[in-house]
Amino acid sequence: MKARTTSAFSLGIALTVTGCYTTSNVATFTPLQTNYPVSASPEYVAQDGQIVAPNQYQVTAPFQFNEVVDGEVHANTSTRLALEPQLNDLVAKSQGDAVTNLKIQAVNYDHGSHASAASWKILGWTFGITGASVAVLGAAIGDRNDSSVHSSGLLLGGGIIAGLGVLSYVIGSTLKDPAEWQFQVSGQVVRRTAQATPSAAPLTPPMSSAPPLAPSAPLPPAPTASPAPSGGPRFVPSGVSHLRGSRSASPPLPPK
Amino acid sequence: MVGGLLLVLAGCKPAEYPKELFTIAAPDGADYPVMLSQGTANAPGRPIAASSSTHEAHSSSTYSNGYTSVTITQSELAQSEIGATQKLGMQVRHSDHWVQIEGADFTTTDFSMYGSTTSDSTLNLRGSAR
């Protein structure tokens, strides 16, 4: 009786500790290391500190490209979202001197084989530990002369169940489809055509108390940037860049 | 034992994760520069930050009593009402000249255990108003 209680308790503890899997995929963005200004809005701050409005530049090339940031399943991965190579190419090809209206949109997150791999591994732990417990129980009962249970049957059954557990875990370990952040990056390469506004002057008259803008009182709409020249190039680089970063193995977590 | 097996099998079902959508862009109607490049990052500014997130969780558990077996499945789905970019824009004052984005993190954490899965995604935006 004591052996059964101990076995059941050990089984519960073991299953709780081993059956948790976490995949963490972080795509980090840091200020772009470029020799030209990159702005998310129609205006930008030139290298001389002046603010350039949309009517002071012309759009030379709208663009759009995709980036993918991979993360290994059941691990913690952190990757910098490096857009500089693509942007440098685009600016050089269109002979621009700034990028405006840059939008970095996470359009999808593919979880890869996280769920399926976790299910197989959890199944593996469940069968493995259960089988081992049954086998140990069989061995313990086998020492008693008054037992009506055949210990060899328990040992064999436990071994088979444990073997299935090992097989399930191995199958789970072979599922390695990475988790993916999928980004769509769009914007426009521009070339400055006129003198800019000195940045020392506020863009709009300051409010008396300068409170944060409320959602119900949005800022006035931005002026539309000058359109791309008709027939001008629109760069849509083919293919998708895959970025991979450093990772660390994810240890089993305690239950939430 | 049967209940435990059903619980494990319930966890084998592929989770129906949500499709997240986060964006780093200028807030709607912004008529000021929102700089993403390093060139203007040295000027002092007023720190601003914002985040948005999604959360989804599924769990399943089975209880047995005699010949009766009951399986309870729970699903949770939540997401921020306002995106991080718009929240950041709400902190910009009319006296500010431009906004510098200092950094951002797109984070997704998937967690699986016996009979339950969760998926949490977050966009954290850090910047400064100058």
Short mmCIF file of C-alpha atoms in Angstrom, two decimals:
data_model
loop_
_atom_site.label_atom_id
_atom_site.label_comp_id
_atom_site.label_asym_id
_atom_site.label_seq_id
_atom_site.Cartn_x
_atom_site.Cartn_y
_atom_site.Cartn_z
CA MET A 1 0.00 0.00 0.00
CA LYS A 2 2.84 2.31 0.91
CA ALA A 3 4.59 1.53 -2.35
CA ARG A 4 1.47 2.39 -4.36
CA THR A 5 1.01 5.69 -2.55
CA THR A 6 4.62 6.64 -3.03
CA SER A 7 4.49 5.65 -6.68
CA ALA A 8 1.33 7.64 -7.38
CA PHE A 9 2.74 10.68 -5.59
CA SER A 10 6.00 10.48 -7.53
CA LEU A 11 4.07 10.08 -10.76
CA GLY A 12 2.04 13.22 -10.10
CA ILE A 13 5.07 15.30 -9.20
CA ALA A 14 7.06 14.09 -12.19
CA LEU A 15 4.25 14.77 -14.65
CA THR A 16 3.69 18.24 -13.26
CA VAL A 17 7.33 19.22 -13.45
CA THR A 18 8.11 17.79 -16.87
CA GLY A 19 4.97 18.55 -18.86
CA CYS A 20 5.38 22.27 -19.53
CA TYR A 21 6.83 23.71 -22.73
CA THR A 22 7.41 27.34 -23.62
CA THR A 23 8.41 28.98 -26.88
CA SER A 24 9.35 32.64 -26.69
CA ASN A 25 10.17 34.51 -29.89
CA VAL A 26 11.14 38.17 -29.57
CA ALA A 27 11.79 40.46 -32.53
CA THR A 28 13.45 43.63 -31.33
CA PHE A 29 13.61 46.91 -33.16
CA THR A 30 16.29 49.47 -32.38
CA PRO A 31 16.88 52.82 -34.11
CA LEU A 32 18.10 52.18 -37.63
CA GLN A 33 21.81 52.70 -38.23
CA THR A 34 21.54 54.53 -41.53
CA ASN A 35 23.30 57.51 -43.05
CA TYR A 36 19.96 59.03 -44.04
CA PRO A 37 16.86 59.89 -42.00
CA VAL A 38 14.08 57.33 -41.71
CA SER A 39 10.68 58.49 -40.52
CA ALA A 40 7.40 56.73 -39.88
CA SER A 41 5.43 59.87 -40.72
CA PRO A 42 5.34 62.09 -43.82
CA GLU A 43 7.70 64.60 -42.12
CA TYR A 44 11.27 63.86 -41.17
CA VAL A 45 14.17 65.49 -39.36
CA ALA A 46 17.03 66.07 -41.76
CA GLN A 47 20.63 65.51 -40.75
CA ASP A 48 21.04 69.28 -40.35
CA GLY A 49 18.28 69.23 -37.71
CA GLN A 50 15.63 70.85 -39.89
CA ILE A 51 12.16 69.42 -40.23
CA VAL A 52 11.28 68.56 -43.80
CA ALA A 53 7.60 68.67 -44.77
CA PRO A 54 6.00 66.61 -47.54
CA ASN A 55 5.90 69.59 -49.90
CA GLN A 56 9.67 69.89 -49.62
CA TYR A 57 10.52 66.55 -51.13
CA GLN A 58 9.49 64.31 -53.95
CA VAL A 59 8.83 60.62 -53.71
CA THR A 60 11.27 58.70 -55.84
CA ALA A 61 10.26 55.13 -55.03
CA PRO A 62 7.50 53.60 -52.93
CA PHE A 63 8.53 50.18 -51.71
CA GLN A 64 7.35 47.15 -49.85
CA PHE A 65 9.20 44.06 -48.70
CA ASN A 66 8.79 41.23 -46.25
CA GLU A 67 10.90 40.09 -43.34
CA VAL A 68 10.64 36.94 -41.27
CA VAL A 69 12.10 36.51 -37.80
CA ASP A 70 12.53 32.85 -36.85
CA GLY A 71 12.52 31.42 -33.37
CA GLU A 72 13.29 27.84 -32.40
CA VAL A 73 10.46 25.92 -30.76
CA HIS A 74 10.69 25.30 -27.01
CA ALA A 75 13.46 27.87 -26.67
CA ASN A 76 13.81 31.56 -25.93
CA THR A 77 14.93 33.47 -29.01
CA SER A 78 15.64 37.16 -29.42
CA THR A 79 16.43 38.61 -32.84
CA ARG A 80 17.04 42.17 -33.95
CA LEU A 81 14.84 43.22 -36.83
CA ALA A 82 17.57 44.48 -39.16
CA LEU A 83 16.06 46.54 -41.96
CA GLU A 84 19.18 48.48 -42.90
CA PRO A 85 20.40 46.24 -45.76
CA GLN A 86 17.08 46.38 -47.61
CA LEU A 87 16.64 50.12 -47.01
CA ASN A 88 20.22 50.90 -48.05
CA ASP A 89 19.64 49.08 -51.32
CA LEU A 90 16.39 50.90 -51.99
CA VAL A 91 17.80 54.34 -51.23
CA ALA A 92 20.88 53.72 -53.35
CA LYS A 93 18.89 52.44 -56.33
CA SER A 94 16.48 55.35 -56.34
CA GLN A 95 19.10 57.96 -55.40
CA GLY A 96 17.02 59.24 -52.52
CA ASP A 97 18.18 60.95 -49.37
CA ALA A 98 15.53 59.89 -46.85
CA VAL A 99 12.78 57.39 -46.17
CA THR A 100 9.32 58.47 -45.03
CA ASN A 101 6.03 56.81 -44.10
CA LEU A 102 7.89 53.68 -43.04
CA LYS A 103 5.46 51.16 -41.63
CA ILE A 104 6.56 47.94 -39.94
CA GLN A 105 3.56 45.69 -39.75
CA ALA A 106 3.51 42.31 -38.03
CA VAL A 107 1.03 40.69 -40.36
CA ASN A 108 1.16 37.18 -38.95
CA TYR A 109 2.71 34.95 -36.35
CA ASP A 110 3.27 31.32 -37.23
CA HIS A 111 3.61 29.20 -34.09
CA GLY A 112 5.50 26.52 -36.01
CA SER A 113 5.46 23.11 -34.44
CA HIS A 114 5.25 24.36 -30.87
CA ALA A 115 1.86 22.84 -30.08
CA SER A 116 2.35 19.51 -31.85
CA ALA A 117 5.86 19.01 -30.49
CA ALA A 118 4.67 19.84 -26.97
CA SER A 119 1.77 17.38 -27.27
CA TRP A 120 4.05 14.54 -28.35
CA LYS A 121 6.57 15.29 -25.63
CA ILE A 122 3.89 15.53 -22.96
CA LEU A 123 2.48 12.23 -24.17
CA GLY A 124 6.00 10.83 -24.00
CA TRP A 125 6.48 11.95 -20.42
CA THR A 126 3.06 10.63 -19.45
CA PHE A 127 3.60 7.17 -20.91
CA GLY A 128 7.25 7.06 -19.89
CA ILE A 129 6.73 7.89 -16.25
CA THR A 130 3.56 5.82 -16.01
CA GLY A 131 5.27 2.82 -17.55
CA ALA A 132 8.27 3.18 -15.29
CA SER A 133 6.01 3.45 -12.26
CA VAL A 134 4.10 0.31 -13.24
CA ALA A 135 7.35 -1.55 -13.72
CA VAL A 136 8.67 -0.43 -10.34
CA LEU A 137 5.37 -1.41 -8.75
CA GLY A 138 5.59 -4.83 -10.36
CA ALA A 139 9.06 -5.32 -9.04
CA ALA A 140 7.97 -4.31 -5.56
CA ILE A 141 4.97 -6.64 -5.57
CA GLY A 142 7.03 -9.47 -6.92
CA ASP A 143 8.96 -9.69 -3.69
CA ARG A 144 5.83 -10.59 -1.74
CA ASN A 145 4.84 -14.25 -1.59
CA ASP A 146 1.12 -13.58 -1.00
CA SER A 147 0.68 -11.43 -4.10
CA SER A 148 -1.95 -12.57 -6.58
CA VAL A 149 -0.50 -10.31 -9.29
CA HIS A 150 2.22 -11.62 -11.57
CA SER A 151 5.13 -9.25 -11.29
CA SER A 152 6.48 -10.30 -14.65
CA GLY A 153 3.27 -9.05 -16.32
CA LEU A 154 3.57 -5.69 -14.64
CA LEU A 155 7.21 -5.42 -15.57
CA LEU A 156 6.48 -6.26 -19.19
CA GLY A 157 3.46 -3.95 -19.42
CA GLY A 158 5.35 -1.12 -17.75
CA GLY A 159 8.25 -1.59 -20.11
CA ILE A 160 6.01 -1.45 -23.16
CA ILE A 161 4.24 1.68 -21.93
CA ALA A 162 7.56 3.31 -21.11
CA GLY A 163 8.84 2.38 -24.57
CA LEU A 164 5.84 4.05 -26.15
CA GLY A 165 6.64 7.10 -24.05
CA VAL A 166 10.19 7.23 -25.31
CA LEU A 167 8.95 6.86 -28.88
CA SER A 168 6.46 9.71 -28.44
CA TYR A 169 9.14 11.96 -26.98
CA VAL A 170 11.49 11.21 -29.86
CA ILE A 171 8.75 12.04 -32.36
CA GLY A 172 8.12 15.33 -30.53
CA SER A 173 11.81 16.16 -30.63
CA THR A 174 11.92 15.78 -34.40
CA LEU A 175 9.24 18.43 -34.96
CA LYS A 176 11.30 21.56 -35.42
CA ASP A 177 9.30 23.94 -37.61
CA PRO A 178 10.38 27.35 -36.26
CA ALA A 179 8.00 29.94 -34.89
CA GLU A 180 7.95 32.96 -37.19
CA TRP A 181 7.16 36.62 -36.87
CA GLN A 182 6.16 37.72 -40.38
CA PHE A 183 6.58 41.40 -41.10
CA GLN A 184 5.55 43.57 -44.00
CA VAL A 185 7.64 46.72 -44.34
CA SER A 186 6.46 49.54 -46.57
CA GLY A 187 7.37 53.16 -47.14
CA GLN A 188 8.79 55.53 -49.69
CA VAL A 189 12.22 56.76 -50.63
CA VAL A 190 12.23 60.54 -51.08
CA ARG A 191 14.54 63.24 -52.35
CA ARG A 192 14.57 66.71 -50.82
CA THR A 193 13.71 69.55 -53.17
CA ALA A 194 13.31 72.68 -51.03
CA GLN A 195 14.52 74.37 -47.87
CA ALA A 196 13.18 72.86 -44.69
CA THR A 197 11.58 74.37 -41.63
CA PRO A 198 13.98 75.11 -38.76
CA SER A 199 13.30 72.53 -36.09
CA ALA A 200 13.46 75.12 -33.30
CA ALA A 201 9.92 76.24 -34.12
CA PRO A 202 7.09 74.00 -32.97
CA LEU A 203 5.10 72.49 -35.79
CA THR A 204 1.85 73.70 -34.30
CA PRO A 205 1.15 76.48 -31.81
CA PRO A 206 1.76 75.19 -28.30
CA MET A 207 -1.26 74.78 -26.08
CA SER A 208 -1.39 76.74 -22.86
CA SER A 209 -1.06 73.75 -20.56
CA ALA A 210 0.13 71.32 -23.19
CA PRO A 211 -1.86 68.31 -22.01
CA PRO A 212 -1.64 64.95 -23.71
CA LEU A 213 -3.93 64.68 -26.67
CA ALA A 214 -7.16 62.90 -25.90
CA PRO A 215 -8.41 60.15 -28.21
CA SER A 216 -11.49 62.23 -28.95
CA ALA A 217 -9.38 65.17 -30.13
CA PRO A 218 -6.93 63.72 -32.62
CA LEU A 219 -4.28 65.73 -34.34
CA PRO A 220 -5.22 67.22 -37.71
CA PRO A 221 -4.68 64.89 -40.64
CA ALA A 222 -1.27 64.89 -42.17
CA PRO A 223 -0.85 66.40 -45.59
CA THR A 224 -0.50 63.89 -48.33
CA ALA A 225 2.97 63.35 -49.62
CA SER A 226 3.64 64.15 -53.23
CA PRO A 227 2.80 61.17 -55.36
CA ALA A 228 5.33 59.02 -57.05
CA PRO A 229 6.20 60.03 -60.58
CA SER A 230 4.04 58.25 -63.06
CA GLY A 231 5.75 55.19 -64.34
CA GLY A 232 8.33 55.49 -61.62
CA PRO A 233 9.91 52.45 -60.11
CA ARG A 234 8.21 50.57 -57.32
CA PHE A 235 10.64 48.28 -55.62
CA VAL A 236 9.21 45.02 -54.42
CA PRO A 237 12.22 42.88 -53.66
CA SER A 238 11.58 39.26 -54.31
CA GLY A 239 11.98 36.70 -51.60
CA VAL A 240 11.73 37.05 -47.88
CA SER A 241 14.63 37.67 -45.54
CA HIS A 242 14.88 35.28 -42.65
CA LEU A 243 16.50 36.59 -39.51
CA ARG A 244 17.70 34.29 -36.79
CA GLY A 245 18.98 35.37 -33.42
CA SER A 246 20.57 34.01 -30.34
CA ARG A 247 18.61 31.52 -28.32
CA SER A 248 18.74 29.80 -25.03
CA ALA A 249 17.18 26.50 -24.13
CA SER A 250 13.90 26.81 -22.32
CA PRO A 251 13.88 24.84 -19.09
CA PRO A 252 10.65 23.22 -17.99
CA LEU A 253 8.55 25.72 -16.12
CA PRO A 254 6.61 25.09 -12.93
CA PRO A 255 2.86 24.97 -13.39
CA LYS A 256 1.08 28.30 -13.51
CA MET B 1 -6.12 6.59 -15.48
CA VAL B 2 -8.71 6.88 -18.26
CA GLY B 3 -9.51 10.42 -17.18
CA GLY B 4 -5.85 11.30 -17.22
CA LEU B 5 -5.46 9.83 -20.69
CA LEU B 6 -8.42 11.84 -21.96
CA LEU B 7 -6.90 14.94 -20.43
CA VAL B 8 -3.62 14.33 -22.24
CA LEU B 9 -5.38 13.60 -25.53
CA ALA B 10 -7.32 16.85 -25.18
CA GLY B 11 -3.99 18.61 -24.98
CA CYS B 12 -2.95 17.02 -28.28
CA LYS B 13 -5.50 19.03 -30.21
CA PRO B 14 -3.76 21.78 -32.16
CA ALA B 15 -4.42 25.10 -30.52
CA GLU B 16 -6.34 27.64 -32.54
CA TYR B 17 -4.05 30.56 -32.00
CA PRO B 18 -5.09 34.05 -32.97
CA LYS B 19 -3.53 36.00 -35.79
CA GLU B 20 -1.80 38.96 -34.21
CA LEU B 21 -1.42 42.28 -35.90
CA PHE B 22 0.91 44.89 -34.52
CA THR B 23 2.25 47.91 -36.34
CA ILE B 24 5.02 50.42 -35.88
CA ALA B 25 3.90 53.47 -37.79
CA ALA B 26 3.08 57.12 -37.31
CA PRO B 27 -0.07 57.65 -35.24
CA ASP B 28 -3.14 58.54 -37.29
CA GLY B 29 -3.02 62.18 -38.24
CA ALA B 30 0.53 62.77 -37.05
CA ASP B 31 1.91 65.99 -38.57
CA TYR B 32 5.26 65.70 -36.85
CA PRO B 33 8.27 63.50 -37.62
CA VAL B 34 8.30 60.06 -36.01
CA MET B 35 11.94 59.16 -36.46
CA LEU B 36 13.10 55.54 -36.67
CA SER B 37 16.76 56.21 -37.51
CA GLN B 38 19.60 56.87 -35.13
CA GLY B 39 20.69 60.25 -36.52
CA THR B 40 18.56 62.39 -34.24
CA ALA B 41 18.66 60.12 -31.21
CA ASN B 42 21.16 62.14 -29.18
CA ALA B 43 18.90 65.07 -28.40
CA PRO B 44 17.26 64.97 -24.95
CA GLY B 45 13.59 64.19 -24.82
CA ARG B 46 10.64 63.30 -22.67
CA PRO B 47 10.29 59.51 -22.40
CA ILE B 48 7.06 58.03 -23.68
CA ALA B 49 6.04 54.39 -23.94
CA ALA B 50 3.07 52.30 -24.90
CA SER B 51 2.13 48.69 -25.46
CA SER B 52 -0.62 46.55 -26.85
CA SER B 53 -1.20 42.84 -26.54
CA THR B 54 -3.27 39.81 -27.36
CA HIS B 55 -4.01 36.80 -25.19
CA GLU B 56 -5.53 33.45 -26.01
CA ALA B 57 -5.91 30.41 -23.77
CA HIS B 58 -7.53 27.03 -24.16
CA SER B 59 -7.91 24.41 -21.48
CA SER B 60 -9.73 21.15 -21.17
CA SER B 61 -10.33 18.91 -18.18
CA THR B 62 -12.33 15.73 -17.64
CA TYR B 63 -14.02 14.56 -14.46
CA SER B 64 -15.38 11.04 -13.98
CA ASN B 65 -17.76 9.68 -11.38
CA GLY B 66 -19.00 6.17 -11.84
CA TYR B 67 -20.27 5.82 -15.41
CA THR B 68 -20.49 9.58 -15.91
CA SER B 69 -17.68 11.52 -17.50
CA VAL B 70 -17.76 15.30 -17.97
CA THR B 71 -15.30 17.26 -20.09
CA ILE B 72 -15.06 21.00 -19.61
CA THR B 73 -13.38 23.10 -22.27
CA GLN B 74 -12.58 26.75 -21.66
CA SER B 75 -11.38 29.36 -24.13
CA GLU B 76 -10.25 32.92 -23.50
CA LEU B 77 -9.51 35.55 -26.10
CA ALA B 78 -8.54 39.12 -25.36
CA GLN B 79 -6.76 41.95 -27.11
CA SER B 80 -5.97 45.59 -26.53
CA GLU B 81 -8.66 47.96 -27.63
CA ILE B 82 -6.18 50.56 -28.85
CA GLY B 83 -2.90 49.83 -30.61
CA ALA B 84 0.47 50.81 -29.15
CA THR B 85 1.13 53.33 -31.90
CA GLN B 86 -2.05 55.24 -31.16
CA LYS B 87 -1.36 55.13 -27.43
CA LEU B 88 2.08 56.59 -28.09
CA GLY B 89 0.54 59.32 -30.22
CA MET B 90 -1.81 60.30 -27.40
CA GLN B 91 1.20 61.22 -25.27
CA VAL B 92 2.55 63.71 -27.80
CA ARG B 93 1.94 67.36 -26.96
CA HIS B 94 1.47 70.20 -29.36
CA SER B 95 4.69 71.75 -28.06
CA ASP B 96 6.70 68.70 -29.09
CA HIS B 97 8.70 68.99 -32.29
CA TRP B 98 9.11 65.36 -33.15
CA VAL B 99 9.11 61.86 -31.72
CA GLN B 100 12.06 59.50 -31.66
CA ILE B 101 11.34 55.77 -31.48
CA GLU B 102 14.03 54.37 -29.19
CA GLY B 103 13.06 50.74 -29.41
CA ALA B 104 10.32 48.19 -29.77
CA ASP B 105 9.81 44.53 -28.96
CA PHE B 106 7.46 42.14 -30.67
CA THR B 107 7.12 39.26 -28.22
CA THR B 108 5.13 36.06 -28.42
CA THR B 109 5.20 33.43 -25.71
CA ASP B 110 3.47 30.11 -26.29
CA PHE B 111 2.95 27.86 -23.29
CA SER B 112 1.69 24.28 -23.36
CA MET B 113 1.04 21.89 -20.52
CA TYR B 114 -1.37 19.07 -19.77
CA GLY B 115 -4.66 19.93 -21.36
CA SER B 116 -4.04 23.66 -21.72
CA THR B 117 -2.30 26.08 -24.05
CA THR B 118 -1.80 29.81 -23.89
CA SER B 119 -0.41 32.32 -26.34
CA ASP B 120 0.45 35.89 -25.39
CA SER B 121 1.77 38.49 -27.80
CA THR B 122 2.88 42.00 -27.00
CA LEU B 123 4.24 45.03 -28.79
CA ASN B 124 6.18 47.35 -26.48
CA LEU B 125 7.07 50.74 -27.92
CA ARG B 126 9.58 53.06 -26.31
CA GLY B 127 10.31 56.54 -27.51
CA SER B 128 10.88 60.12 -26.56
CA ALA B 129 9.12 63.32 -27.47
CA ARG B 130 11.45 66.20 -28.33
#
